[in-house]
Amino acid sequence: MNYVVSTTSGALNDAIAELVGKAVSLVSNAAEAFALKREYRKTVSELSRLSGRELADLGLNRSSIHAAAYEAVYG
């Protein structure tokens, strides 16, 4: 005979809820990190297209593009 248990203990429900919460948090954090990385790459690309004179007007040079982009995106 097979019996199906129709109820679960409170501890199991809590464990499942915690696991689902952690999974949602992980996906959310990964999506945010991906979006920030994309914004960083876009910023580097846009700054790289500027001429030396335009960069100088912004107070930058070619060697500081990555640092400036990182500061702009990540703070």
mmCIF file of N, CA and C in Angstrom:
data_model
loop_
_atom_site.group_PDB
_atom_site.id
_atom_site.type_symbol
_atom_site.label_atom_id
_atom_site.label_comp_id
_atom_site.label_asym_id
_atom_site.label_seq_id
_atom_site.Cartn_x
_atom_site.Cartn_y
_atom_site.Cartn_z
ATOM 1 N N MET A 1 0.826 -1.183 0.000
ATOM 2 C CA MET A 1 0.000 0.000 0.000
ATOM 3 C C MET A 1 0.871 1.248 0.000
ATOM 4 N N ASN A 2 0.443 2.206 -0.776
ATOM 5 C CA ASN A 2 1.135 3.486 -0.818
ATOM 6 C C ASN A 2 0.280 4.545 -0.155
ATOM 7 N N TYR A 3 0.908 5.287 0.707
ATOM 8 C CA TYR A 3 0.210 6.371 1.376
ATOM 9 C C TYR A 3 0.864 7.691 0.992
ATOM 10 N N VAL A 4 0.055 8.660 0.743
ATOM 11 C CA VAL A 4 0.559 9.985 0.409
ATOM 12 C C VAL A 4 0.373 10.873 1.621
ATOM 13 N N VAL A 5 1.449 11.513 1.999
ATOM 14 C CA VAL A 5 1.372 12.430 3.131
ATOM 15 C C VAL A 5 0.936 13.778 2.589
ATOM 16 N N SER A 6 -0.178 14.257 3.074
ATOM 17 C CA SER A 6 -0.734 15.493 2.531
ATOM 18 C C SER A 6 -0.302 16.727 3.308
ATOM 19 N N THR A 7 0.308 16.547 4.427
ATOM 20 C CA THR A 7 0.758 17.698 5.205
ATOM 21 C C THR A 7 2.255 17.577 5.457
ATOM 22 N N THR A 8 2.889 18.704 5.627
ATOM 23 C CA THR A 8 4.299 18.710 5.953
ATOM 24 C C THR A 8 4.487 19.438 7.270
ATOM 25 N N SER A 9 5.581 19.179 7.900
ATOM 26 C CA SER A 9 5.831 19.821 9.184
ATOM 27 C C SER A 9 6.181 21.283 8.974
ATOM 28 N N GLY A 10 6.023 22.065 10.013
ATOM 29 C CA GLY A 10 6.358 23.482 9.955
ATOM 30 C C GLY A 10 7.833 23.689 9.675
ATOM 31 N N ALA A 11 8.678 22.816 10.230
ATOM 32 C CA ALA A 11 10.119 22.948 10.011
ATOM 33 C C ALA A 11 10.464 22.739 8.544
ATOM 34 N N LEU A 12 9.812 21.789 7.905
ATOM 35 C CA LEU A 12 10.062 21.544 6.487
ATOM 36 C C LEU A 12 9.593 22.729 5.652
ATOM 37 N N ASN A 13 8.437 23.265 5.979
ATOM 38 C CA ASN A 13 7.942 24.446 5.261
ATOM 39 C C ASN A 13 8.901 25.611 5.416
ATOM 40 N N ASP A 14 9.426 25.791 6.622
ATOM 41 C CA ASP A 14 10.379 26.875 6.861
ATOM 42 C C ASP A 14 11.656 26.663 6.055
ATOM 43 N N ALA A 15 12.139 25.427 6.010
ATOM 44 C CA ALA A 15 13.356 25.123 5.262
ATOM 45 C C ALA A 15 13.153 25.355 3.771
ATOM 46 N N ILE A 16 12.009 24.957 3.260
ATOM 47 C CA ILE A 16 11.706 25.161 1.837
ATOM 48 C C ILE A 16 11.608 26.649 1.533
ATOM 49 N N ALA A 17 10.933 27.396 2.399
ATOM 50 C CA ALA A 17 10.793 28.846 2.201
ATOM 51 C C ALA A 17 12.153 29.525 2.227
ATOM 52 N N GLU A 18 13.026 29.101 3.126
ATOM 53 C CA GLU A 18 14.365 29.686 3.212
ATOM 54 C C GLU A 18 15.168 29.369 1.956
ATOM 55 N N LEU A 19 15.066 28.144 1.484
ATOM 56 C CA LEU A 19 15.788 27.740 0.280
ATOM 57 C C LEU A 19 15.308 28.516 -0.944
ATOM 58 N N VAL A 20 14.007 28.682 -1.066
ATOM 59 C CA VAL A 20 13.448 29.444 -2.190
ATOM 60 C C VAL A 20 13.886 30.899 -2.093
ATOM 61 N N GLY A 21 13.874 31.453 -0.893
ATOM 62 C CA GLY A 21 14.317 32.830 -0.696
ATOM 63 C C GLY A 21 15.770 33.023 -1.097
ATOM 64 N N LYS A 22 16.620 32.070 -0.731
ATOM 65 C CA LYS A 22 18.028 32.155 -1.101
ATOM 66 C C LYS A 22 18.217 32.040 -2.613
ATOM 67 N N ALA A 23 17.443 31.173 -3.243
ATOM 68 C CA ALA A 23 17.533 31.017 -4.700
ATOM 69 C C ALA A 23 17.110 32.305 -5.409
ATOM 70 N N VAL A 24 16.038 32.912 -4.942
ATOM 71 C CA VAL A 24 15.575 34.164 -5.537
ATOM 72 C C VAL A 24 16.616 35.254 -5.342
ATOM 73 N N SER A 25 17.207 35.310 -4.164
ATOM 74 C CA SER A 25 18.240 36.294 -3.873
ATOM 75 C C SER A 25 19.457 36.090 -4.772
ATOM 76 N N LEU A 26 19.850 34.855 -4.968
ATOM 77 C CA LEU A 26 20.996 34.539 -5.821
ATOM 78 C C LEU A 26 20.749 34.997 -7.255
ATOM 79 N N VAL A 27 19.578 34.702 -7.774
ATOM 80 C CA VAL A 27 19.246 35.100 -9.148
ATOM 81 C C VAL A 27 19.192 36.620 -9.254
ATOM 82 N N SER A 28 18.615 37.258 -8.265
ATOM 83 C CA SER A 28 18.519 38.714 -8.264
ATOM 84 C C SER A 28 19.903 39.359 -8.225
ATOM 85 N N ASN A 29 20.774 38.850 -7.363
ATOM 86 C CA ASN A 29 22.132 39.390 -7.270
ATOM 87 C C ASN A 29 22.905 39.171 -8.562
ATOM 88 N N ALA A 30 22.738 38.018 -9.171
ATOM 89 C CA ALA A 30 23.425 37.727 -10.433
ATOM 90 C C ALA A 30 22.940 38.665 -11.539
ATOM 91 N N ALA A 31 21.648 38.918 -11.580
ATOM 92 C CA ALA A 31 21.096 39.812 -12.597
ATOM 93 C C ALA A 31 21.611 41.235 -12.401
ATOM 94 N N GLU A 32 21.691 41.665 -11.151
ATOM 95 C CA GLU A 32 22.200 43.005 -10.869
ATOM 96 C C GLU A 32 23.679 43.117 -11.242
ATOM 97 N N ALA A 33 24.456 42.105 -10.912
ATOM 98 C CA ALA A 33 25.883 42.105 -11.254
ATOM 99 C C ALA A 33 26.072 42.126 -12.768
ATOM 100 N N PHE A 34 25.254 41.375 -13.477
ATOM 101 C CA PHE A 34 25.329 41.347 -14.940
ATOM 102 C C PHE A 34 25.007 42.721 -15.525
ATOM 103 N N ALA A 35 23.985 43.376 -14.991
ATOM 104 C CA ALA A 35 23.595 44.696 -15.484
ATOM 105 C C ALA A 35 24.693 45.727 -15.221
ATOM 106 N N LEU A 36 25.313 45.660 -14.050
ATOM 107 C CA LEU A 36 26.400 46.590 -13.736
ATOM 108 C C LEU A 36 27.607 46.357 -14.638
ATOM 109 N N LYS A 37 27.934 45.104 -14.872
ATOM 110 C CA LYS A 37 29.066 44.784 -15.749
ATOM 111 C C LYS A 37 28.809 45.277 -17.166
ATOM 112 N N ARG A 38 27.572 45.127 -17.635
ATOM 113 C CA ARG A 38 27.205 45.612 -18.969
ATOM 114 C C ARG A 38 27.343 47.139 -19.031
ATOM 115 N N GLU A 39 26.905 47.828 -17.992
ATOM 116 C CA GLU A 39 27.010 49.284 -17.938
ATOM 117 C C GLU A 39 28.476 49.720 -17.908
ATOM 118 N N TYR A 40 29.306 48.991 -17.181
ATOM 119 C CA TYR A 40 30.744 49.288 -17.135
ATOM 120 C C TYR A 40 31.364 49.158 -18.528
ATOM 121 N N ARG A 41 31.081 48.052 -19.206
ATOM 122 C CA ARG A 41 31.632 47.845 -20.551
ATOM 123 C C ARG A 41 31.159 48.934 -21.522
ATOM 124 N N LYS A 42 29.899 49.335 -21.392
ATOM 125 C CA LYS A 42 29.354 50.383 -22.252
ATOM 126 C C LYS A 42 30.060 51.715 -21.988
ATOM 127 N N THR A 43 30.292 52.014 -20.718
ATOM 128 C CA THR A 43 30.969 53.261 -20.352
ATOM 129 C C THR A 43 32.402 53.274 -20.876
ATOM 130 N N VAL A 44 33.122 52.160 -20.721
ATOM 131 C CA VAL A 44 34.492 52.064 -21.250
ATOM 132 C C VAL A 44 34.475 52.260 -22.763
ATOM 133 N N SER A 45 33.536 51.625 -23.425
ATOM 134 C CA SER A 45 33.446 51.730 -24.883
ATOM 135 C C SER A 45 33.201 53.170 -25.323
ATOM 136 N N GLU A 46 32.275 53.848 -24.653
ATOM 137 C CA GLU A 46 31.956 55.224 -25.023
ATOM 138 C C GLU A 46 33.132 56.160 -24.766
ATOM 139 N N LEU A 47 33.805 55.990 -23.634
ATOM 140 C CA LEU A 47 34.966 56.833 -23.347
ATOM 141 C C LEU A 47 36.104 56.550 -24.318
ATOM 142 N N SER A 48 36.250 55.300 -24.717
ATOM 143 C CA SER A 48 37.328 54.929 -25.642
ATOM 144 C C SER A 48 37.147 55.550 -27.016
ATOM 145 N N ARG A 49 35.926 55.854 -27.378
ATOM 146 C CA ARG A 49 35.652 56.462 -28.679
ATOM 147 C C ARG A 49 35.977 57.952 -28.716
ATOM 148 N N LEU A 50 36.175 58.566 -27.556
ATOM 149 C CA LEU A 50 36.462 59.994 -27.520
ATOM 150 C C LEU A 50 37.900 60.256 -27.947
ATOM 151 N N SER A 51 38.117 61.433 -28.486
ATOM 152 C CA SER A 51 39.478 61.824 -28.878
ATOM 153 C C SER A 51 40.264 62.209 -27.627
ATOM 154 N N GLY A 52 41.566 62.328 -27.794
ATOM 155 C CA GLY A 52 42.418 62.739 -26.687
ATOM 156 C C GLY A 52 42.033 64.112 -26.153
ATOM 157 N N ARG A 53 41.673 65.003 -27.061
ATOM 158 C CA ARG A 53 41.266 66.356 -26.656
ATOM 159 C C ARG A 53 39.966 66.311 -25.851
ATOM 160 N N GLU A 54 38.994 65.492 -26.291
ATOM 161 C CA GLU A 54 37.719 65.383 -25.554
ATOM 162 C C GLU A 54 37.934 64.767 -24.173
ATOM 163 N N LEU A 55 38.816 63.773 -24.119
ATOM 164 C CA LEU A 55 39.130 63.176 -22.818
ATOM 165 C C LEU A 55 39.783 64.206 -21.902
ATOM 166 N N ALA A 56 40.704 65.014 -22.460
ATOM 167 C CA ALA A 56 41.376 66.049 -21.668
ATOM 168 C C ALA A 56 40.365 67.056 -21.135
ATOM 169 N N ASP A 57 39.355 67.379 -21.941
ATOM 170 C CA ASP A 57 38.302 68.300 -21.481
ATOM 171 C C ASP A 57 37.560 67.736 -20.276
ATOM 172 N N LEU A 58 37.477 66.407 -20.208
ATOM 173 C CA LEU A 58 36.822 65.752 -19.071
ATOM 174 C C LEU A 58 37.785 65.506 -17.907
ATOM 175 N N GLY A 59 39.047 65.860 -18.114
ATOM 176 C CA GLY A 59 40.043 65.636 -17.078
ATOM 177 C C GLY A 59 40.548 64.209 -17.050
ATOM 178 N N LEU A 60 40.458 63.530 -18.203
ATOM 179 C CA LEU A 60 40.889 62.137 -18.296
ATOM 180 C C LEU A 60 41.965 61.983 -19.346
ATOM 181 N N ASN A 61 42.648 60.852 -19.308
ATOM 182 C CA ASN A 61 43.524 60.442 -20.385
ATOM 183 C C ASN A 61 43.238 58.970 -20.673
ATOM 184 N N ARG A 62 43.831 58.435 -21.717
ATOM 185 C CA ARG A 62 43.519 57.051 -22.121
ATOM 186 C C ARG A 62 43.758 56.045 -21.001
ATOM 187 N N SER A 63 44.797 56.267 -20.220
ATOM 188 C CA SER A 63 45.124 55.294 -19.170
ATOM 189 C C SER A 63 44.156 55.336 -17.988
ATOM 190 N N SER A 64 43.332 56.357 -17.902
ATOM 191 C CA SER A 64 42.402 56.445 -16.773
ATOM 192 C C SER A 64 40.967 56.093 -17.148
ATOM 193 N N ILE A 65 40.754 55.627 -18.374
ATOM 194 C CA ILE A 65 39.394 55.312 -18.822
ATOM 195 C C ILE A 65 38.761 54.219 -17.957
ATOM 196 N N HIS A 66 39.483 53.135 -17.720
ATOM 197 C CA HIS A 66 38.902 52.032 -16.948
ATOM 198 C C HIS A 66 38.593 52.446 -15.510
ATOM 199 N N ALA A 67 39.487 53.205 -14.911
ATOM 200 C CA ALA A 67 39.254 53.668 -13.550
ATOM 201 C C ALA A 67 38.051 54.611 -13.475
ATOM 202 N N ALA A 68 37.943 55.498 -14.451
ATOM 203 C CA ALA A 68 36.823 56.432 -14.473
ATOM 204 C C ALA A 68 35.496 55.695 -14.690
ATOM 205 N N ALA A 69 35.504 54.716 -15.568
ATOM 206 C CA ALA A 69 34.292 53.931 -15.826
ATOM 207 C C ALA A 69 33.890 53.142 -14.585
ATOM 208 N N TYR A 70 34.878 52.552 -13.913
ATOM 209 C CA TYR A 70 34.590 51.787 -12.690
ATOM 210 C C TYR A 70 33.978 52.697 -11.631
ATOM 211 N N GLU A 71 34.560 53.862 -11.458
ATOM 212 C CA GLU A 71 34.047 54.820 -10.468
ATOM 213 C C GLU A 71 32.622 55.270 -10.829
ATOM 214 N N ALA A 72 32.376 55.500 -12.109
ATOM 215 C CA ALA A 72 31.057 55.954 -12.543
ATOM 216 C C ALA A 72 29.980 54.900 -12.308
ATOM 217 N N VAL A 73 30.325 53.631 -12.518
ATOM 218 C CA VAL A 73 29.324 52.569 -12.429
ATOM 219 C C VAL A 73 29.191 52.027 -11.014
ATOM 220 N N TYR A 74 30.302 51.739 -10.369
ATOM 221 C CA TYR A 74 30.274 51.064 -9.069
ATOM 222 C C TYR A 74 30.376 52.021 -7.885
ATOM 223 N N GLY A 75 30.733 53.264 -8.159
ATOM 224 C CA GLY A 75 30.789 54.240 -7.082
ATOM 225 C C GLY A 75 32.079 54.351 -6.357
#
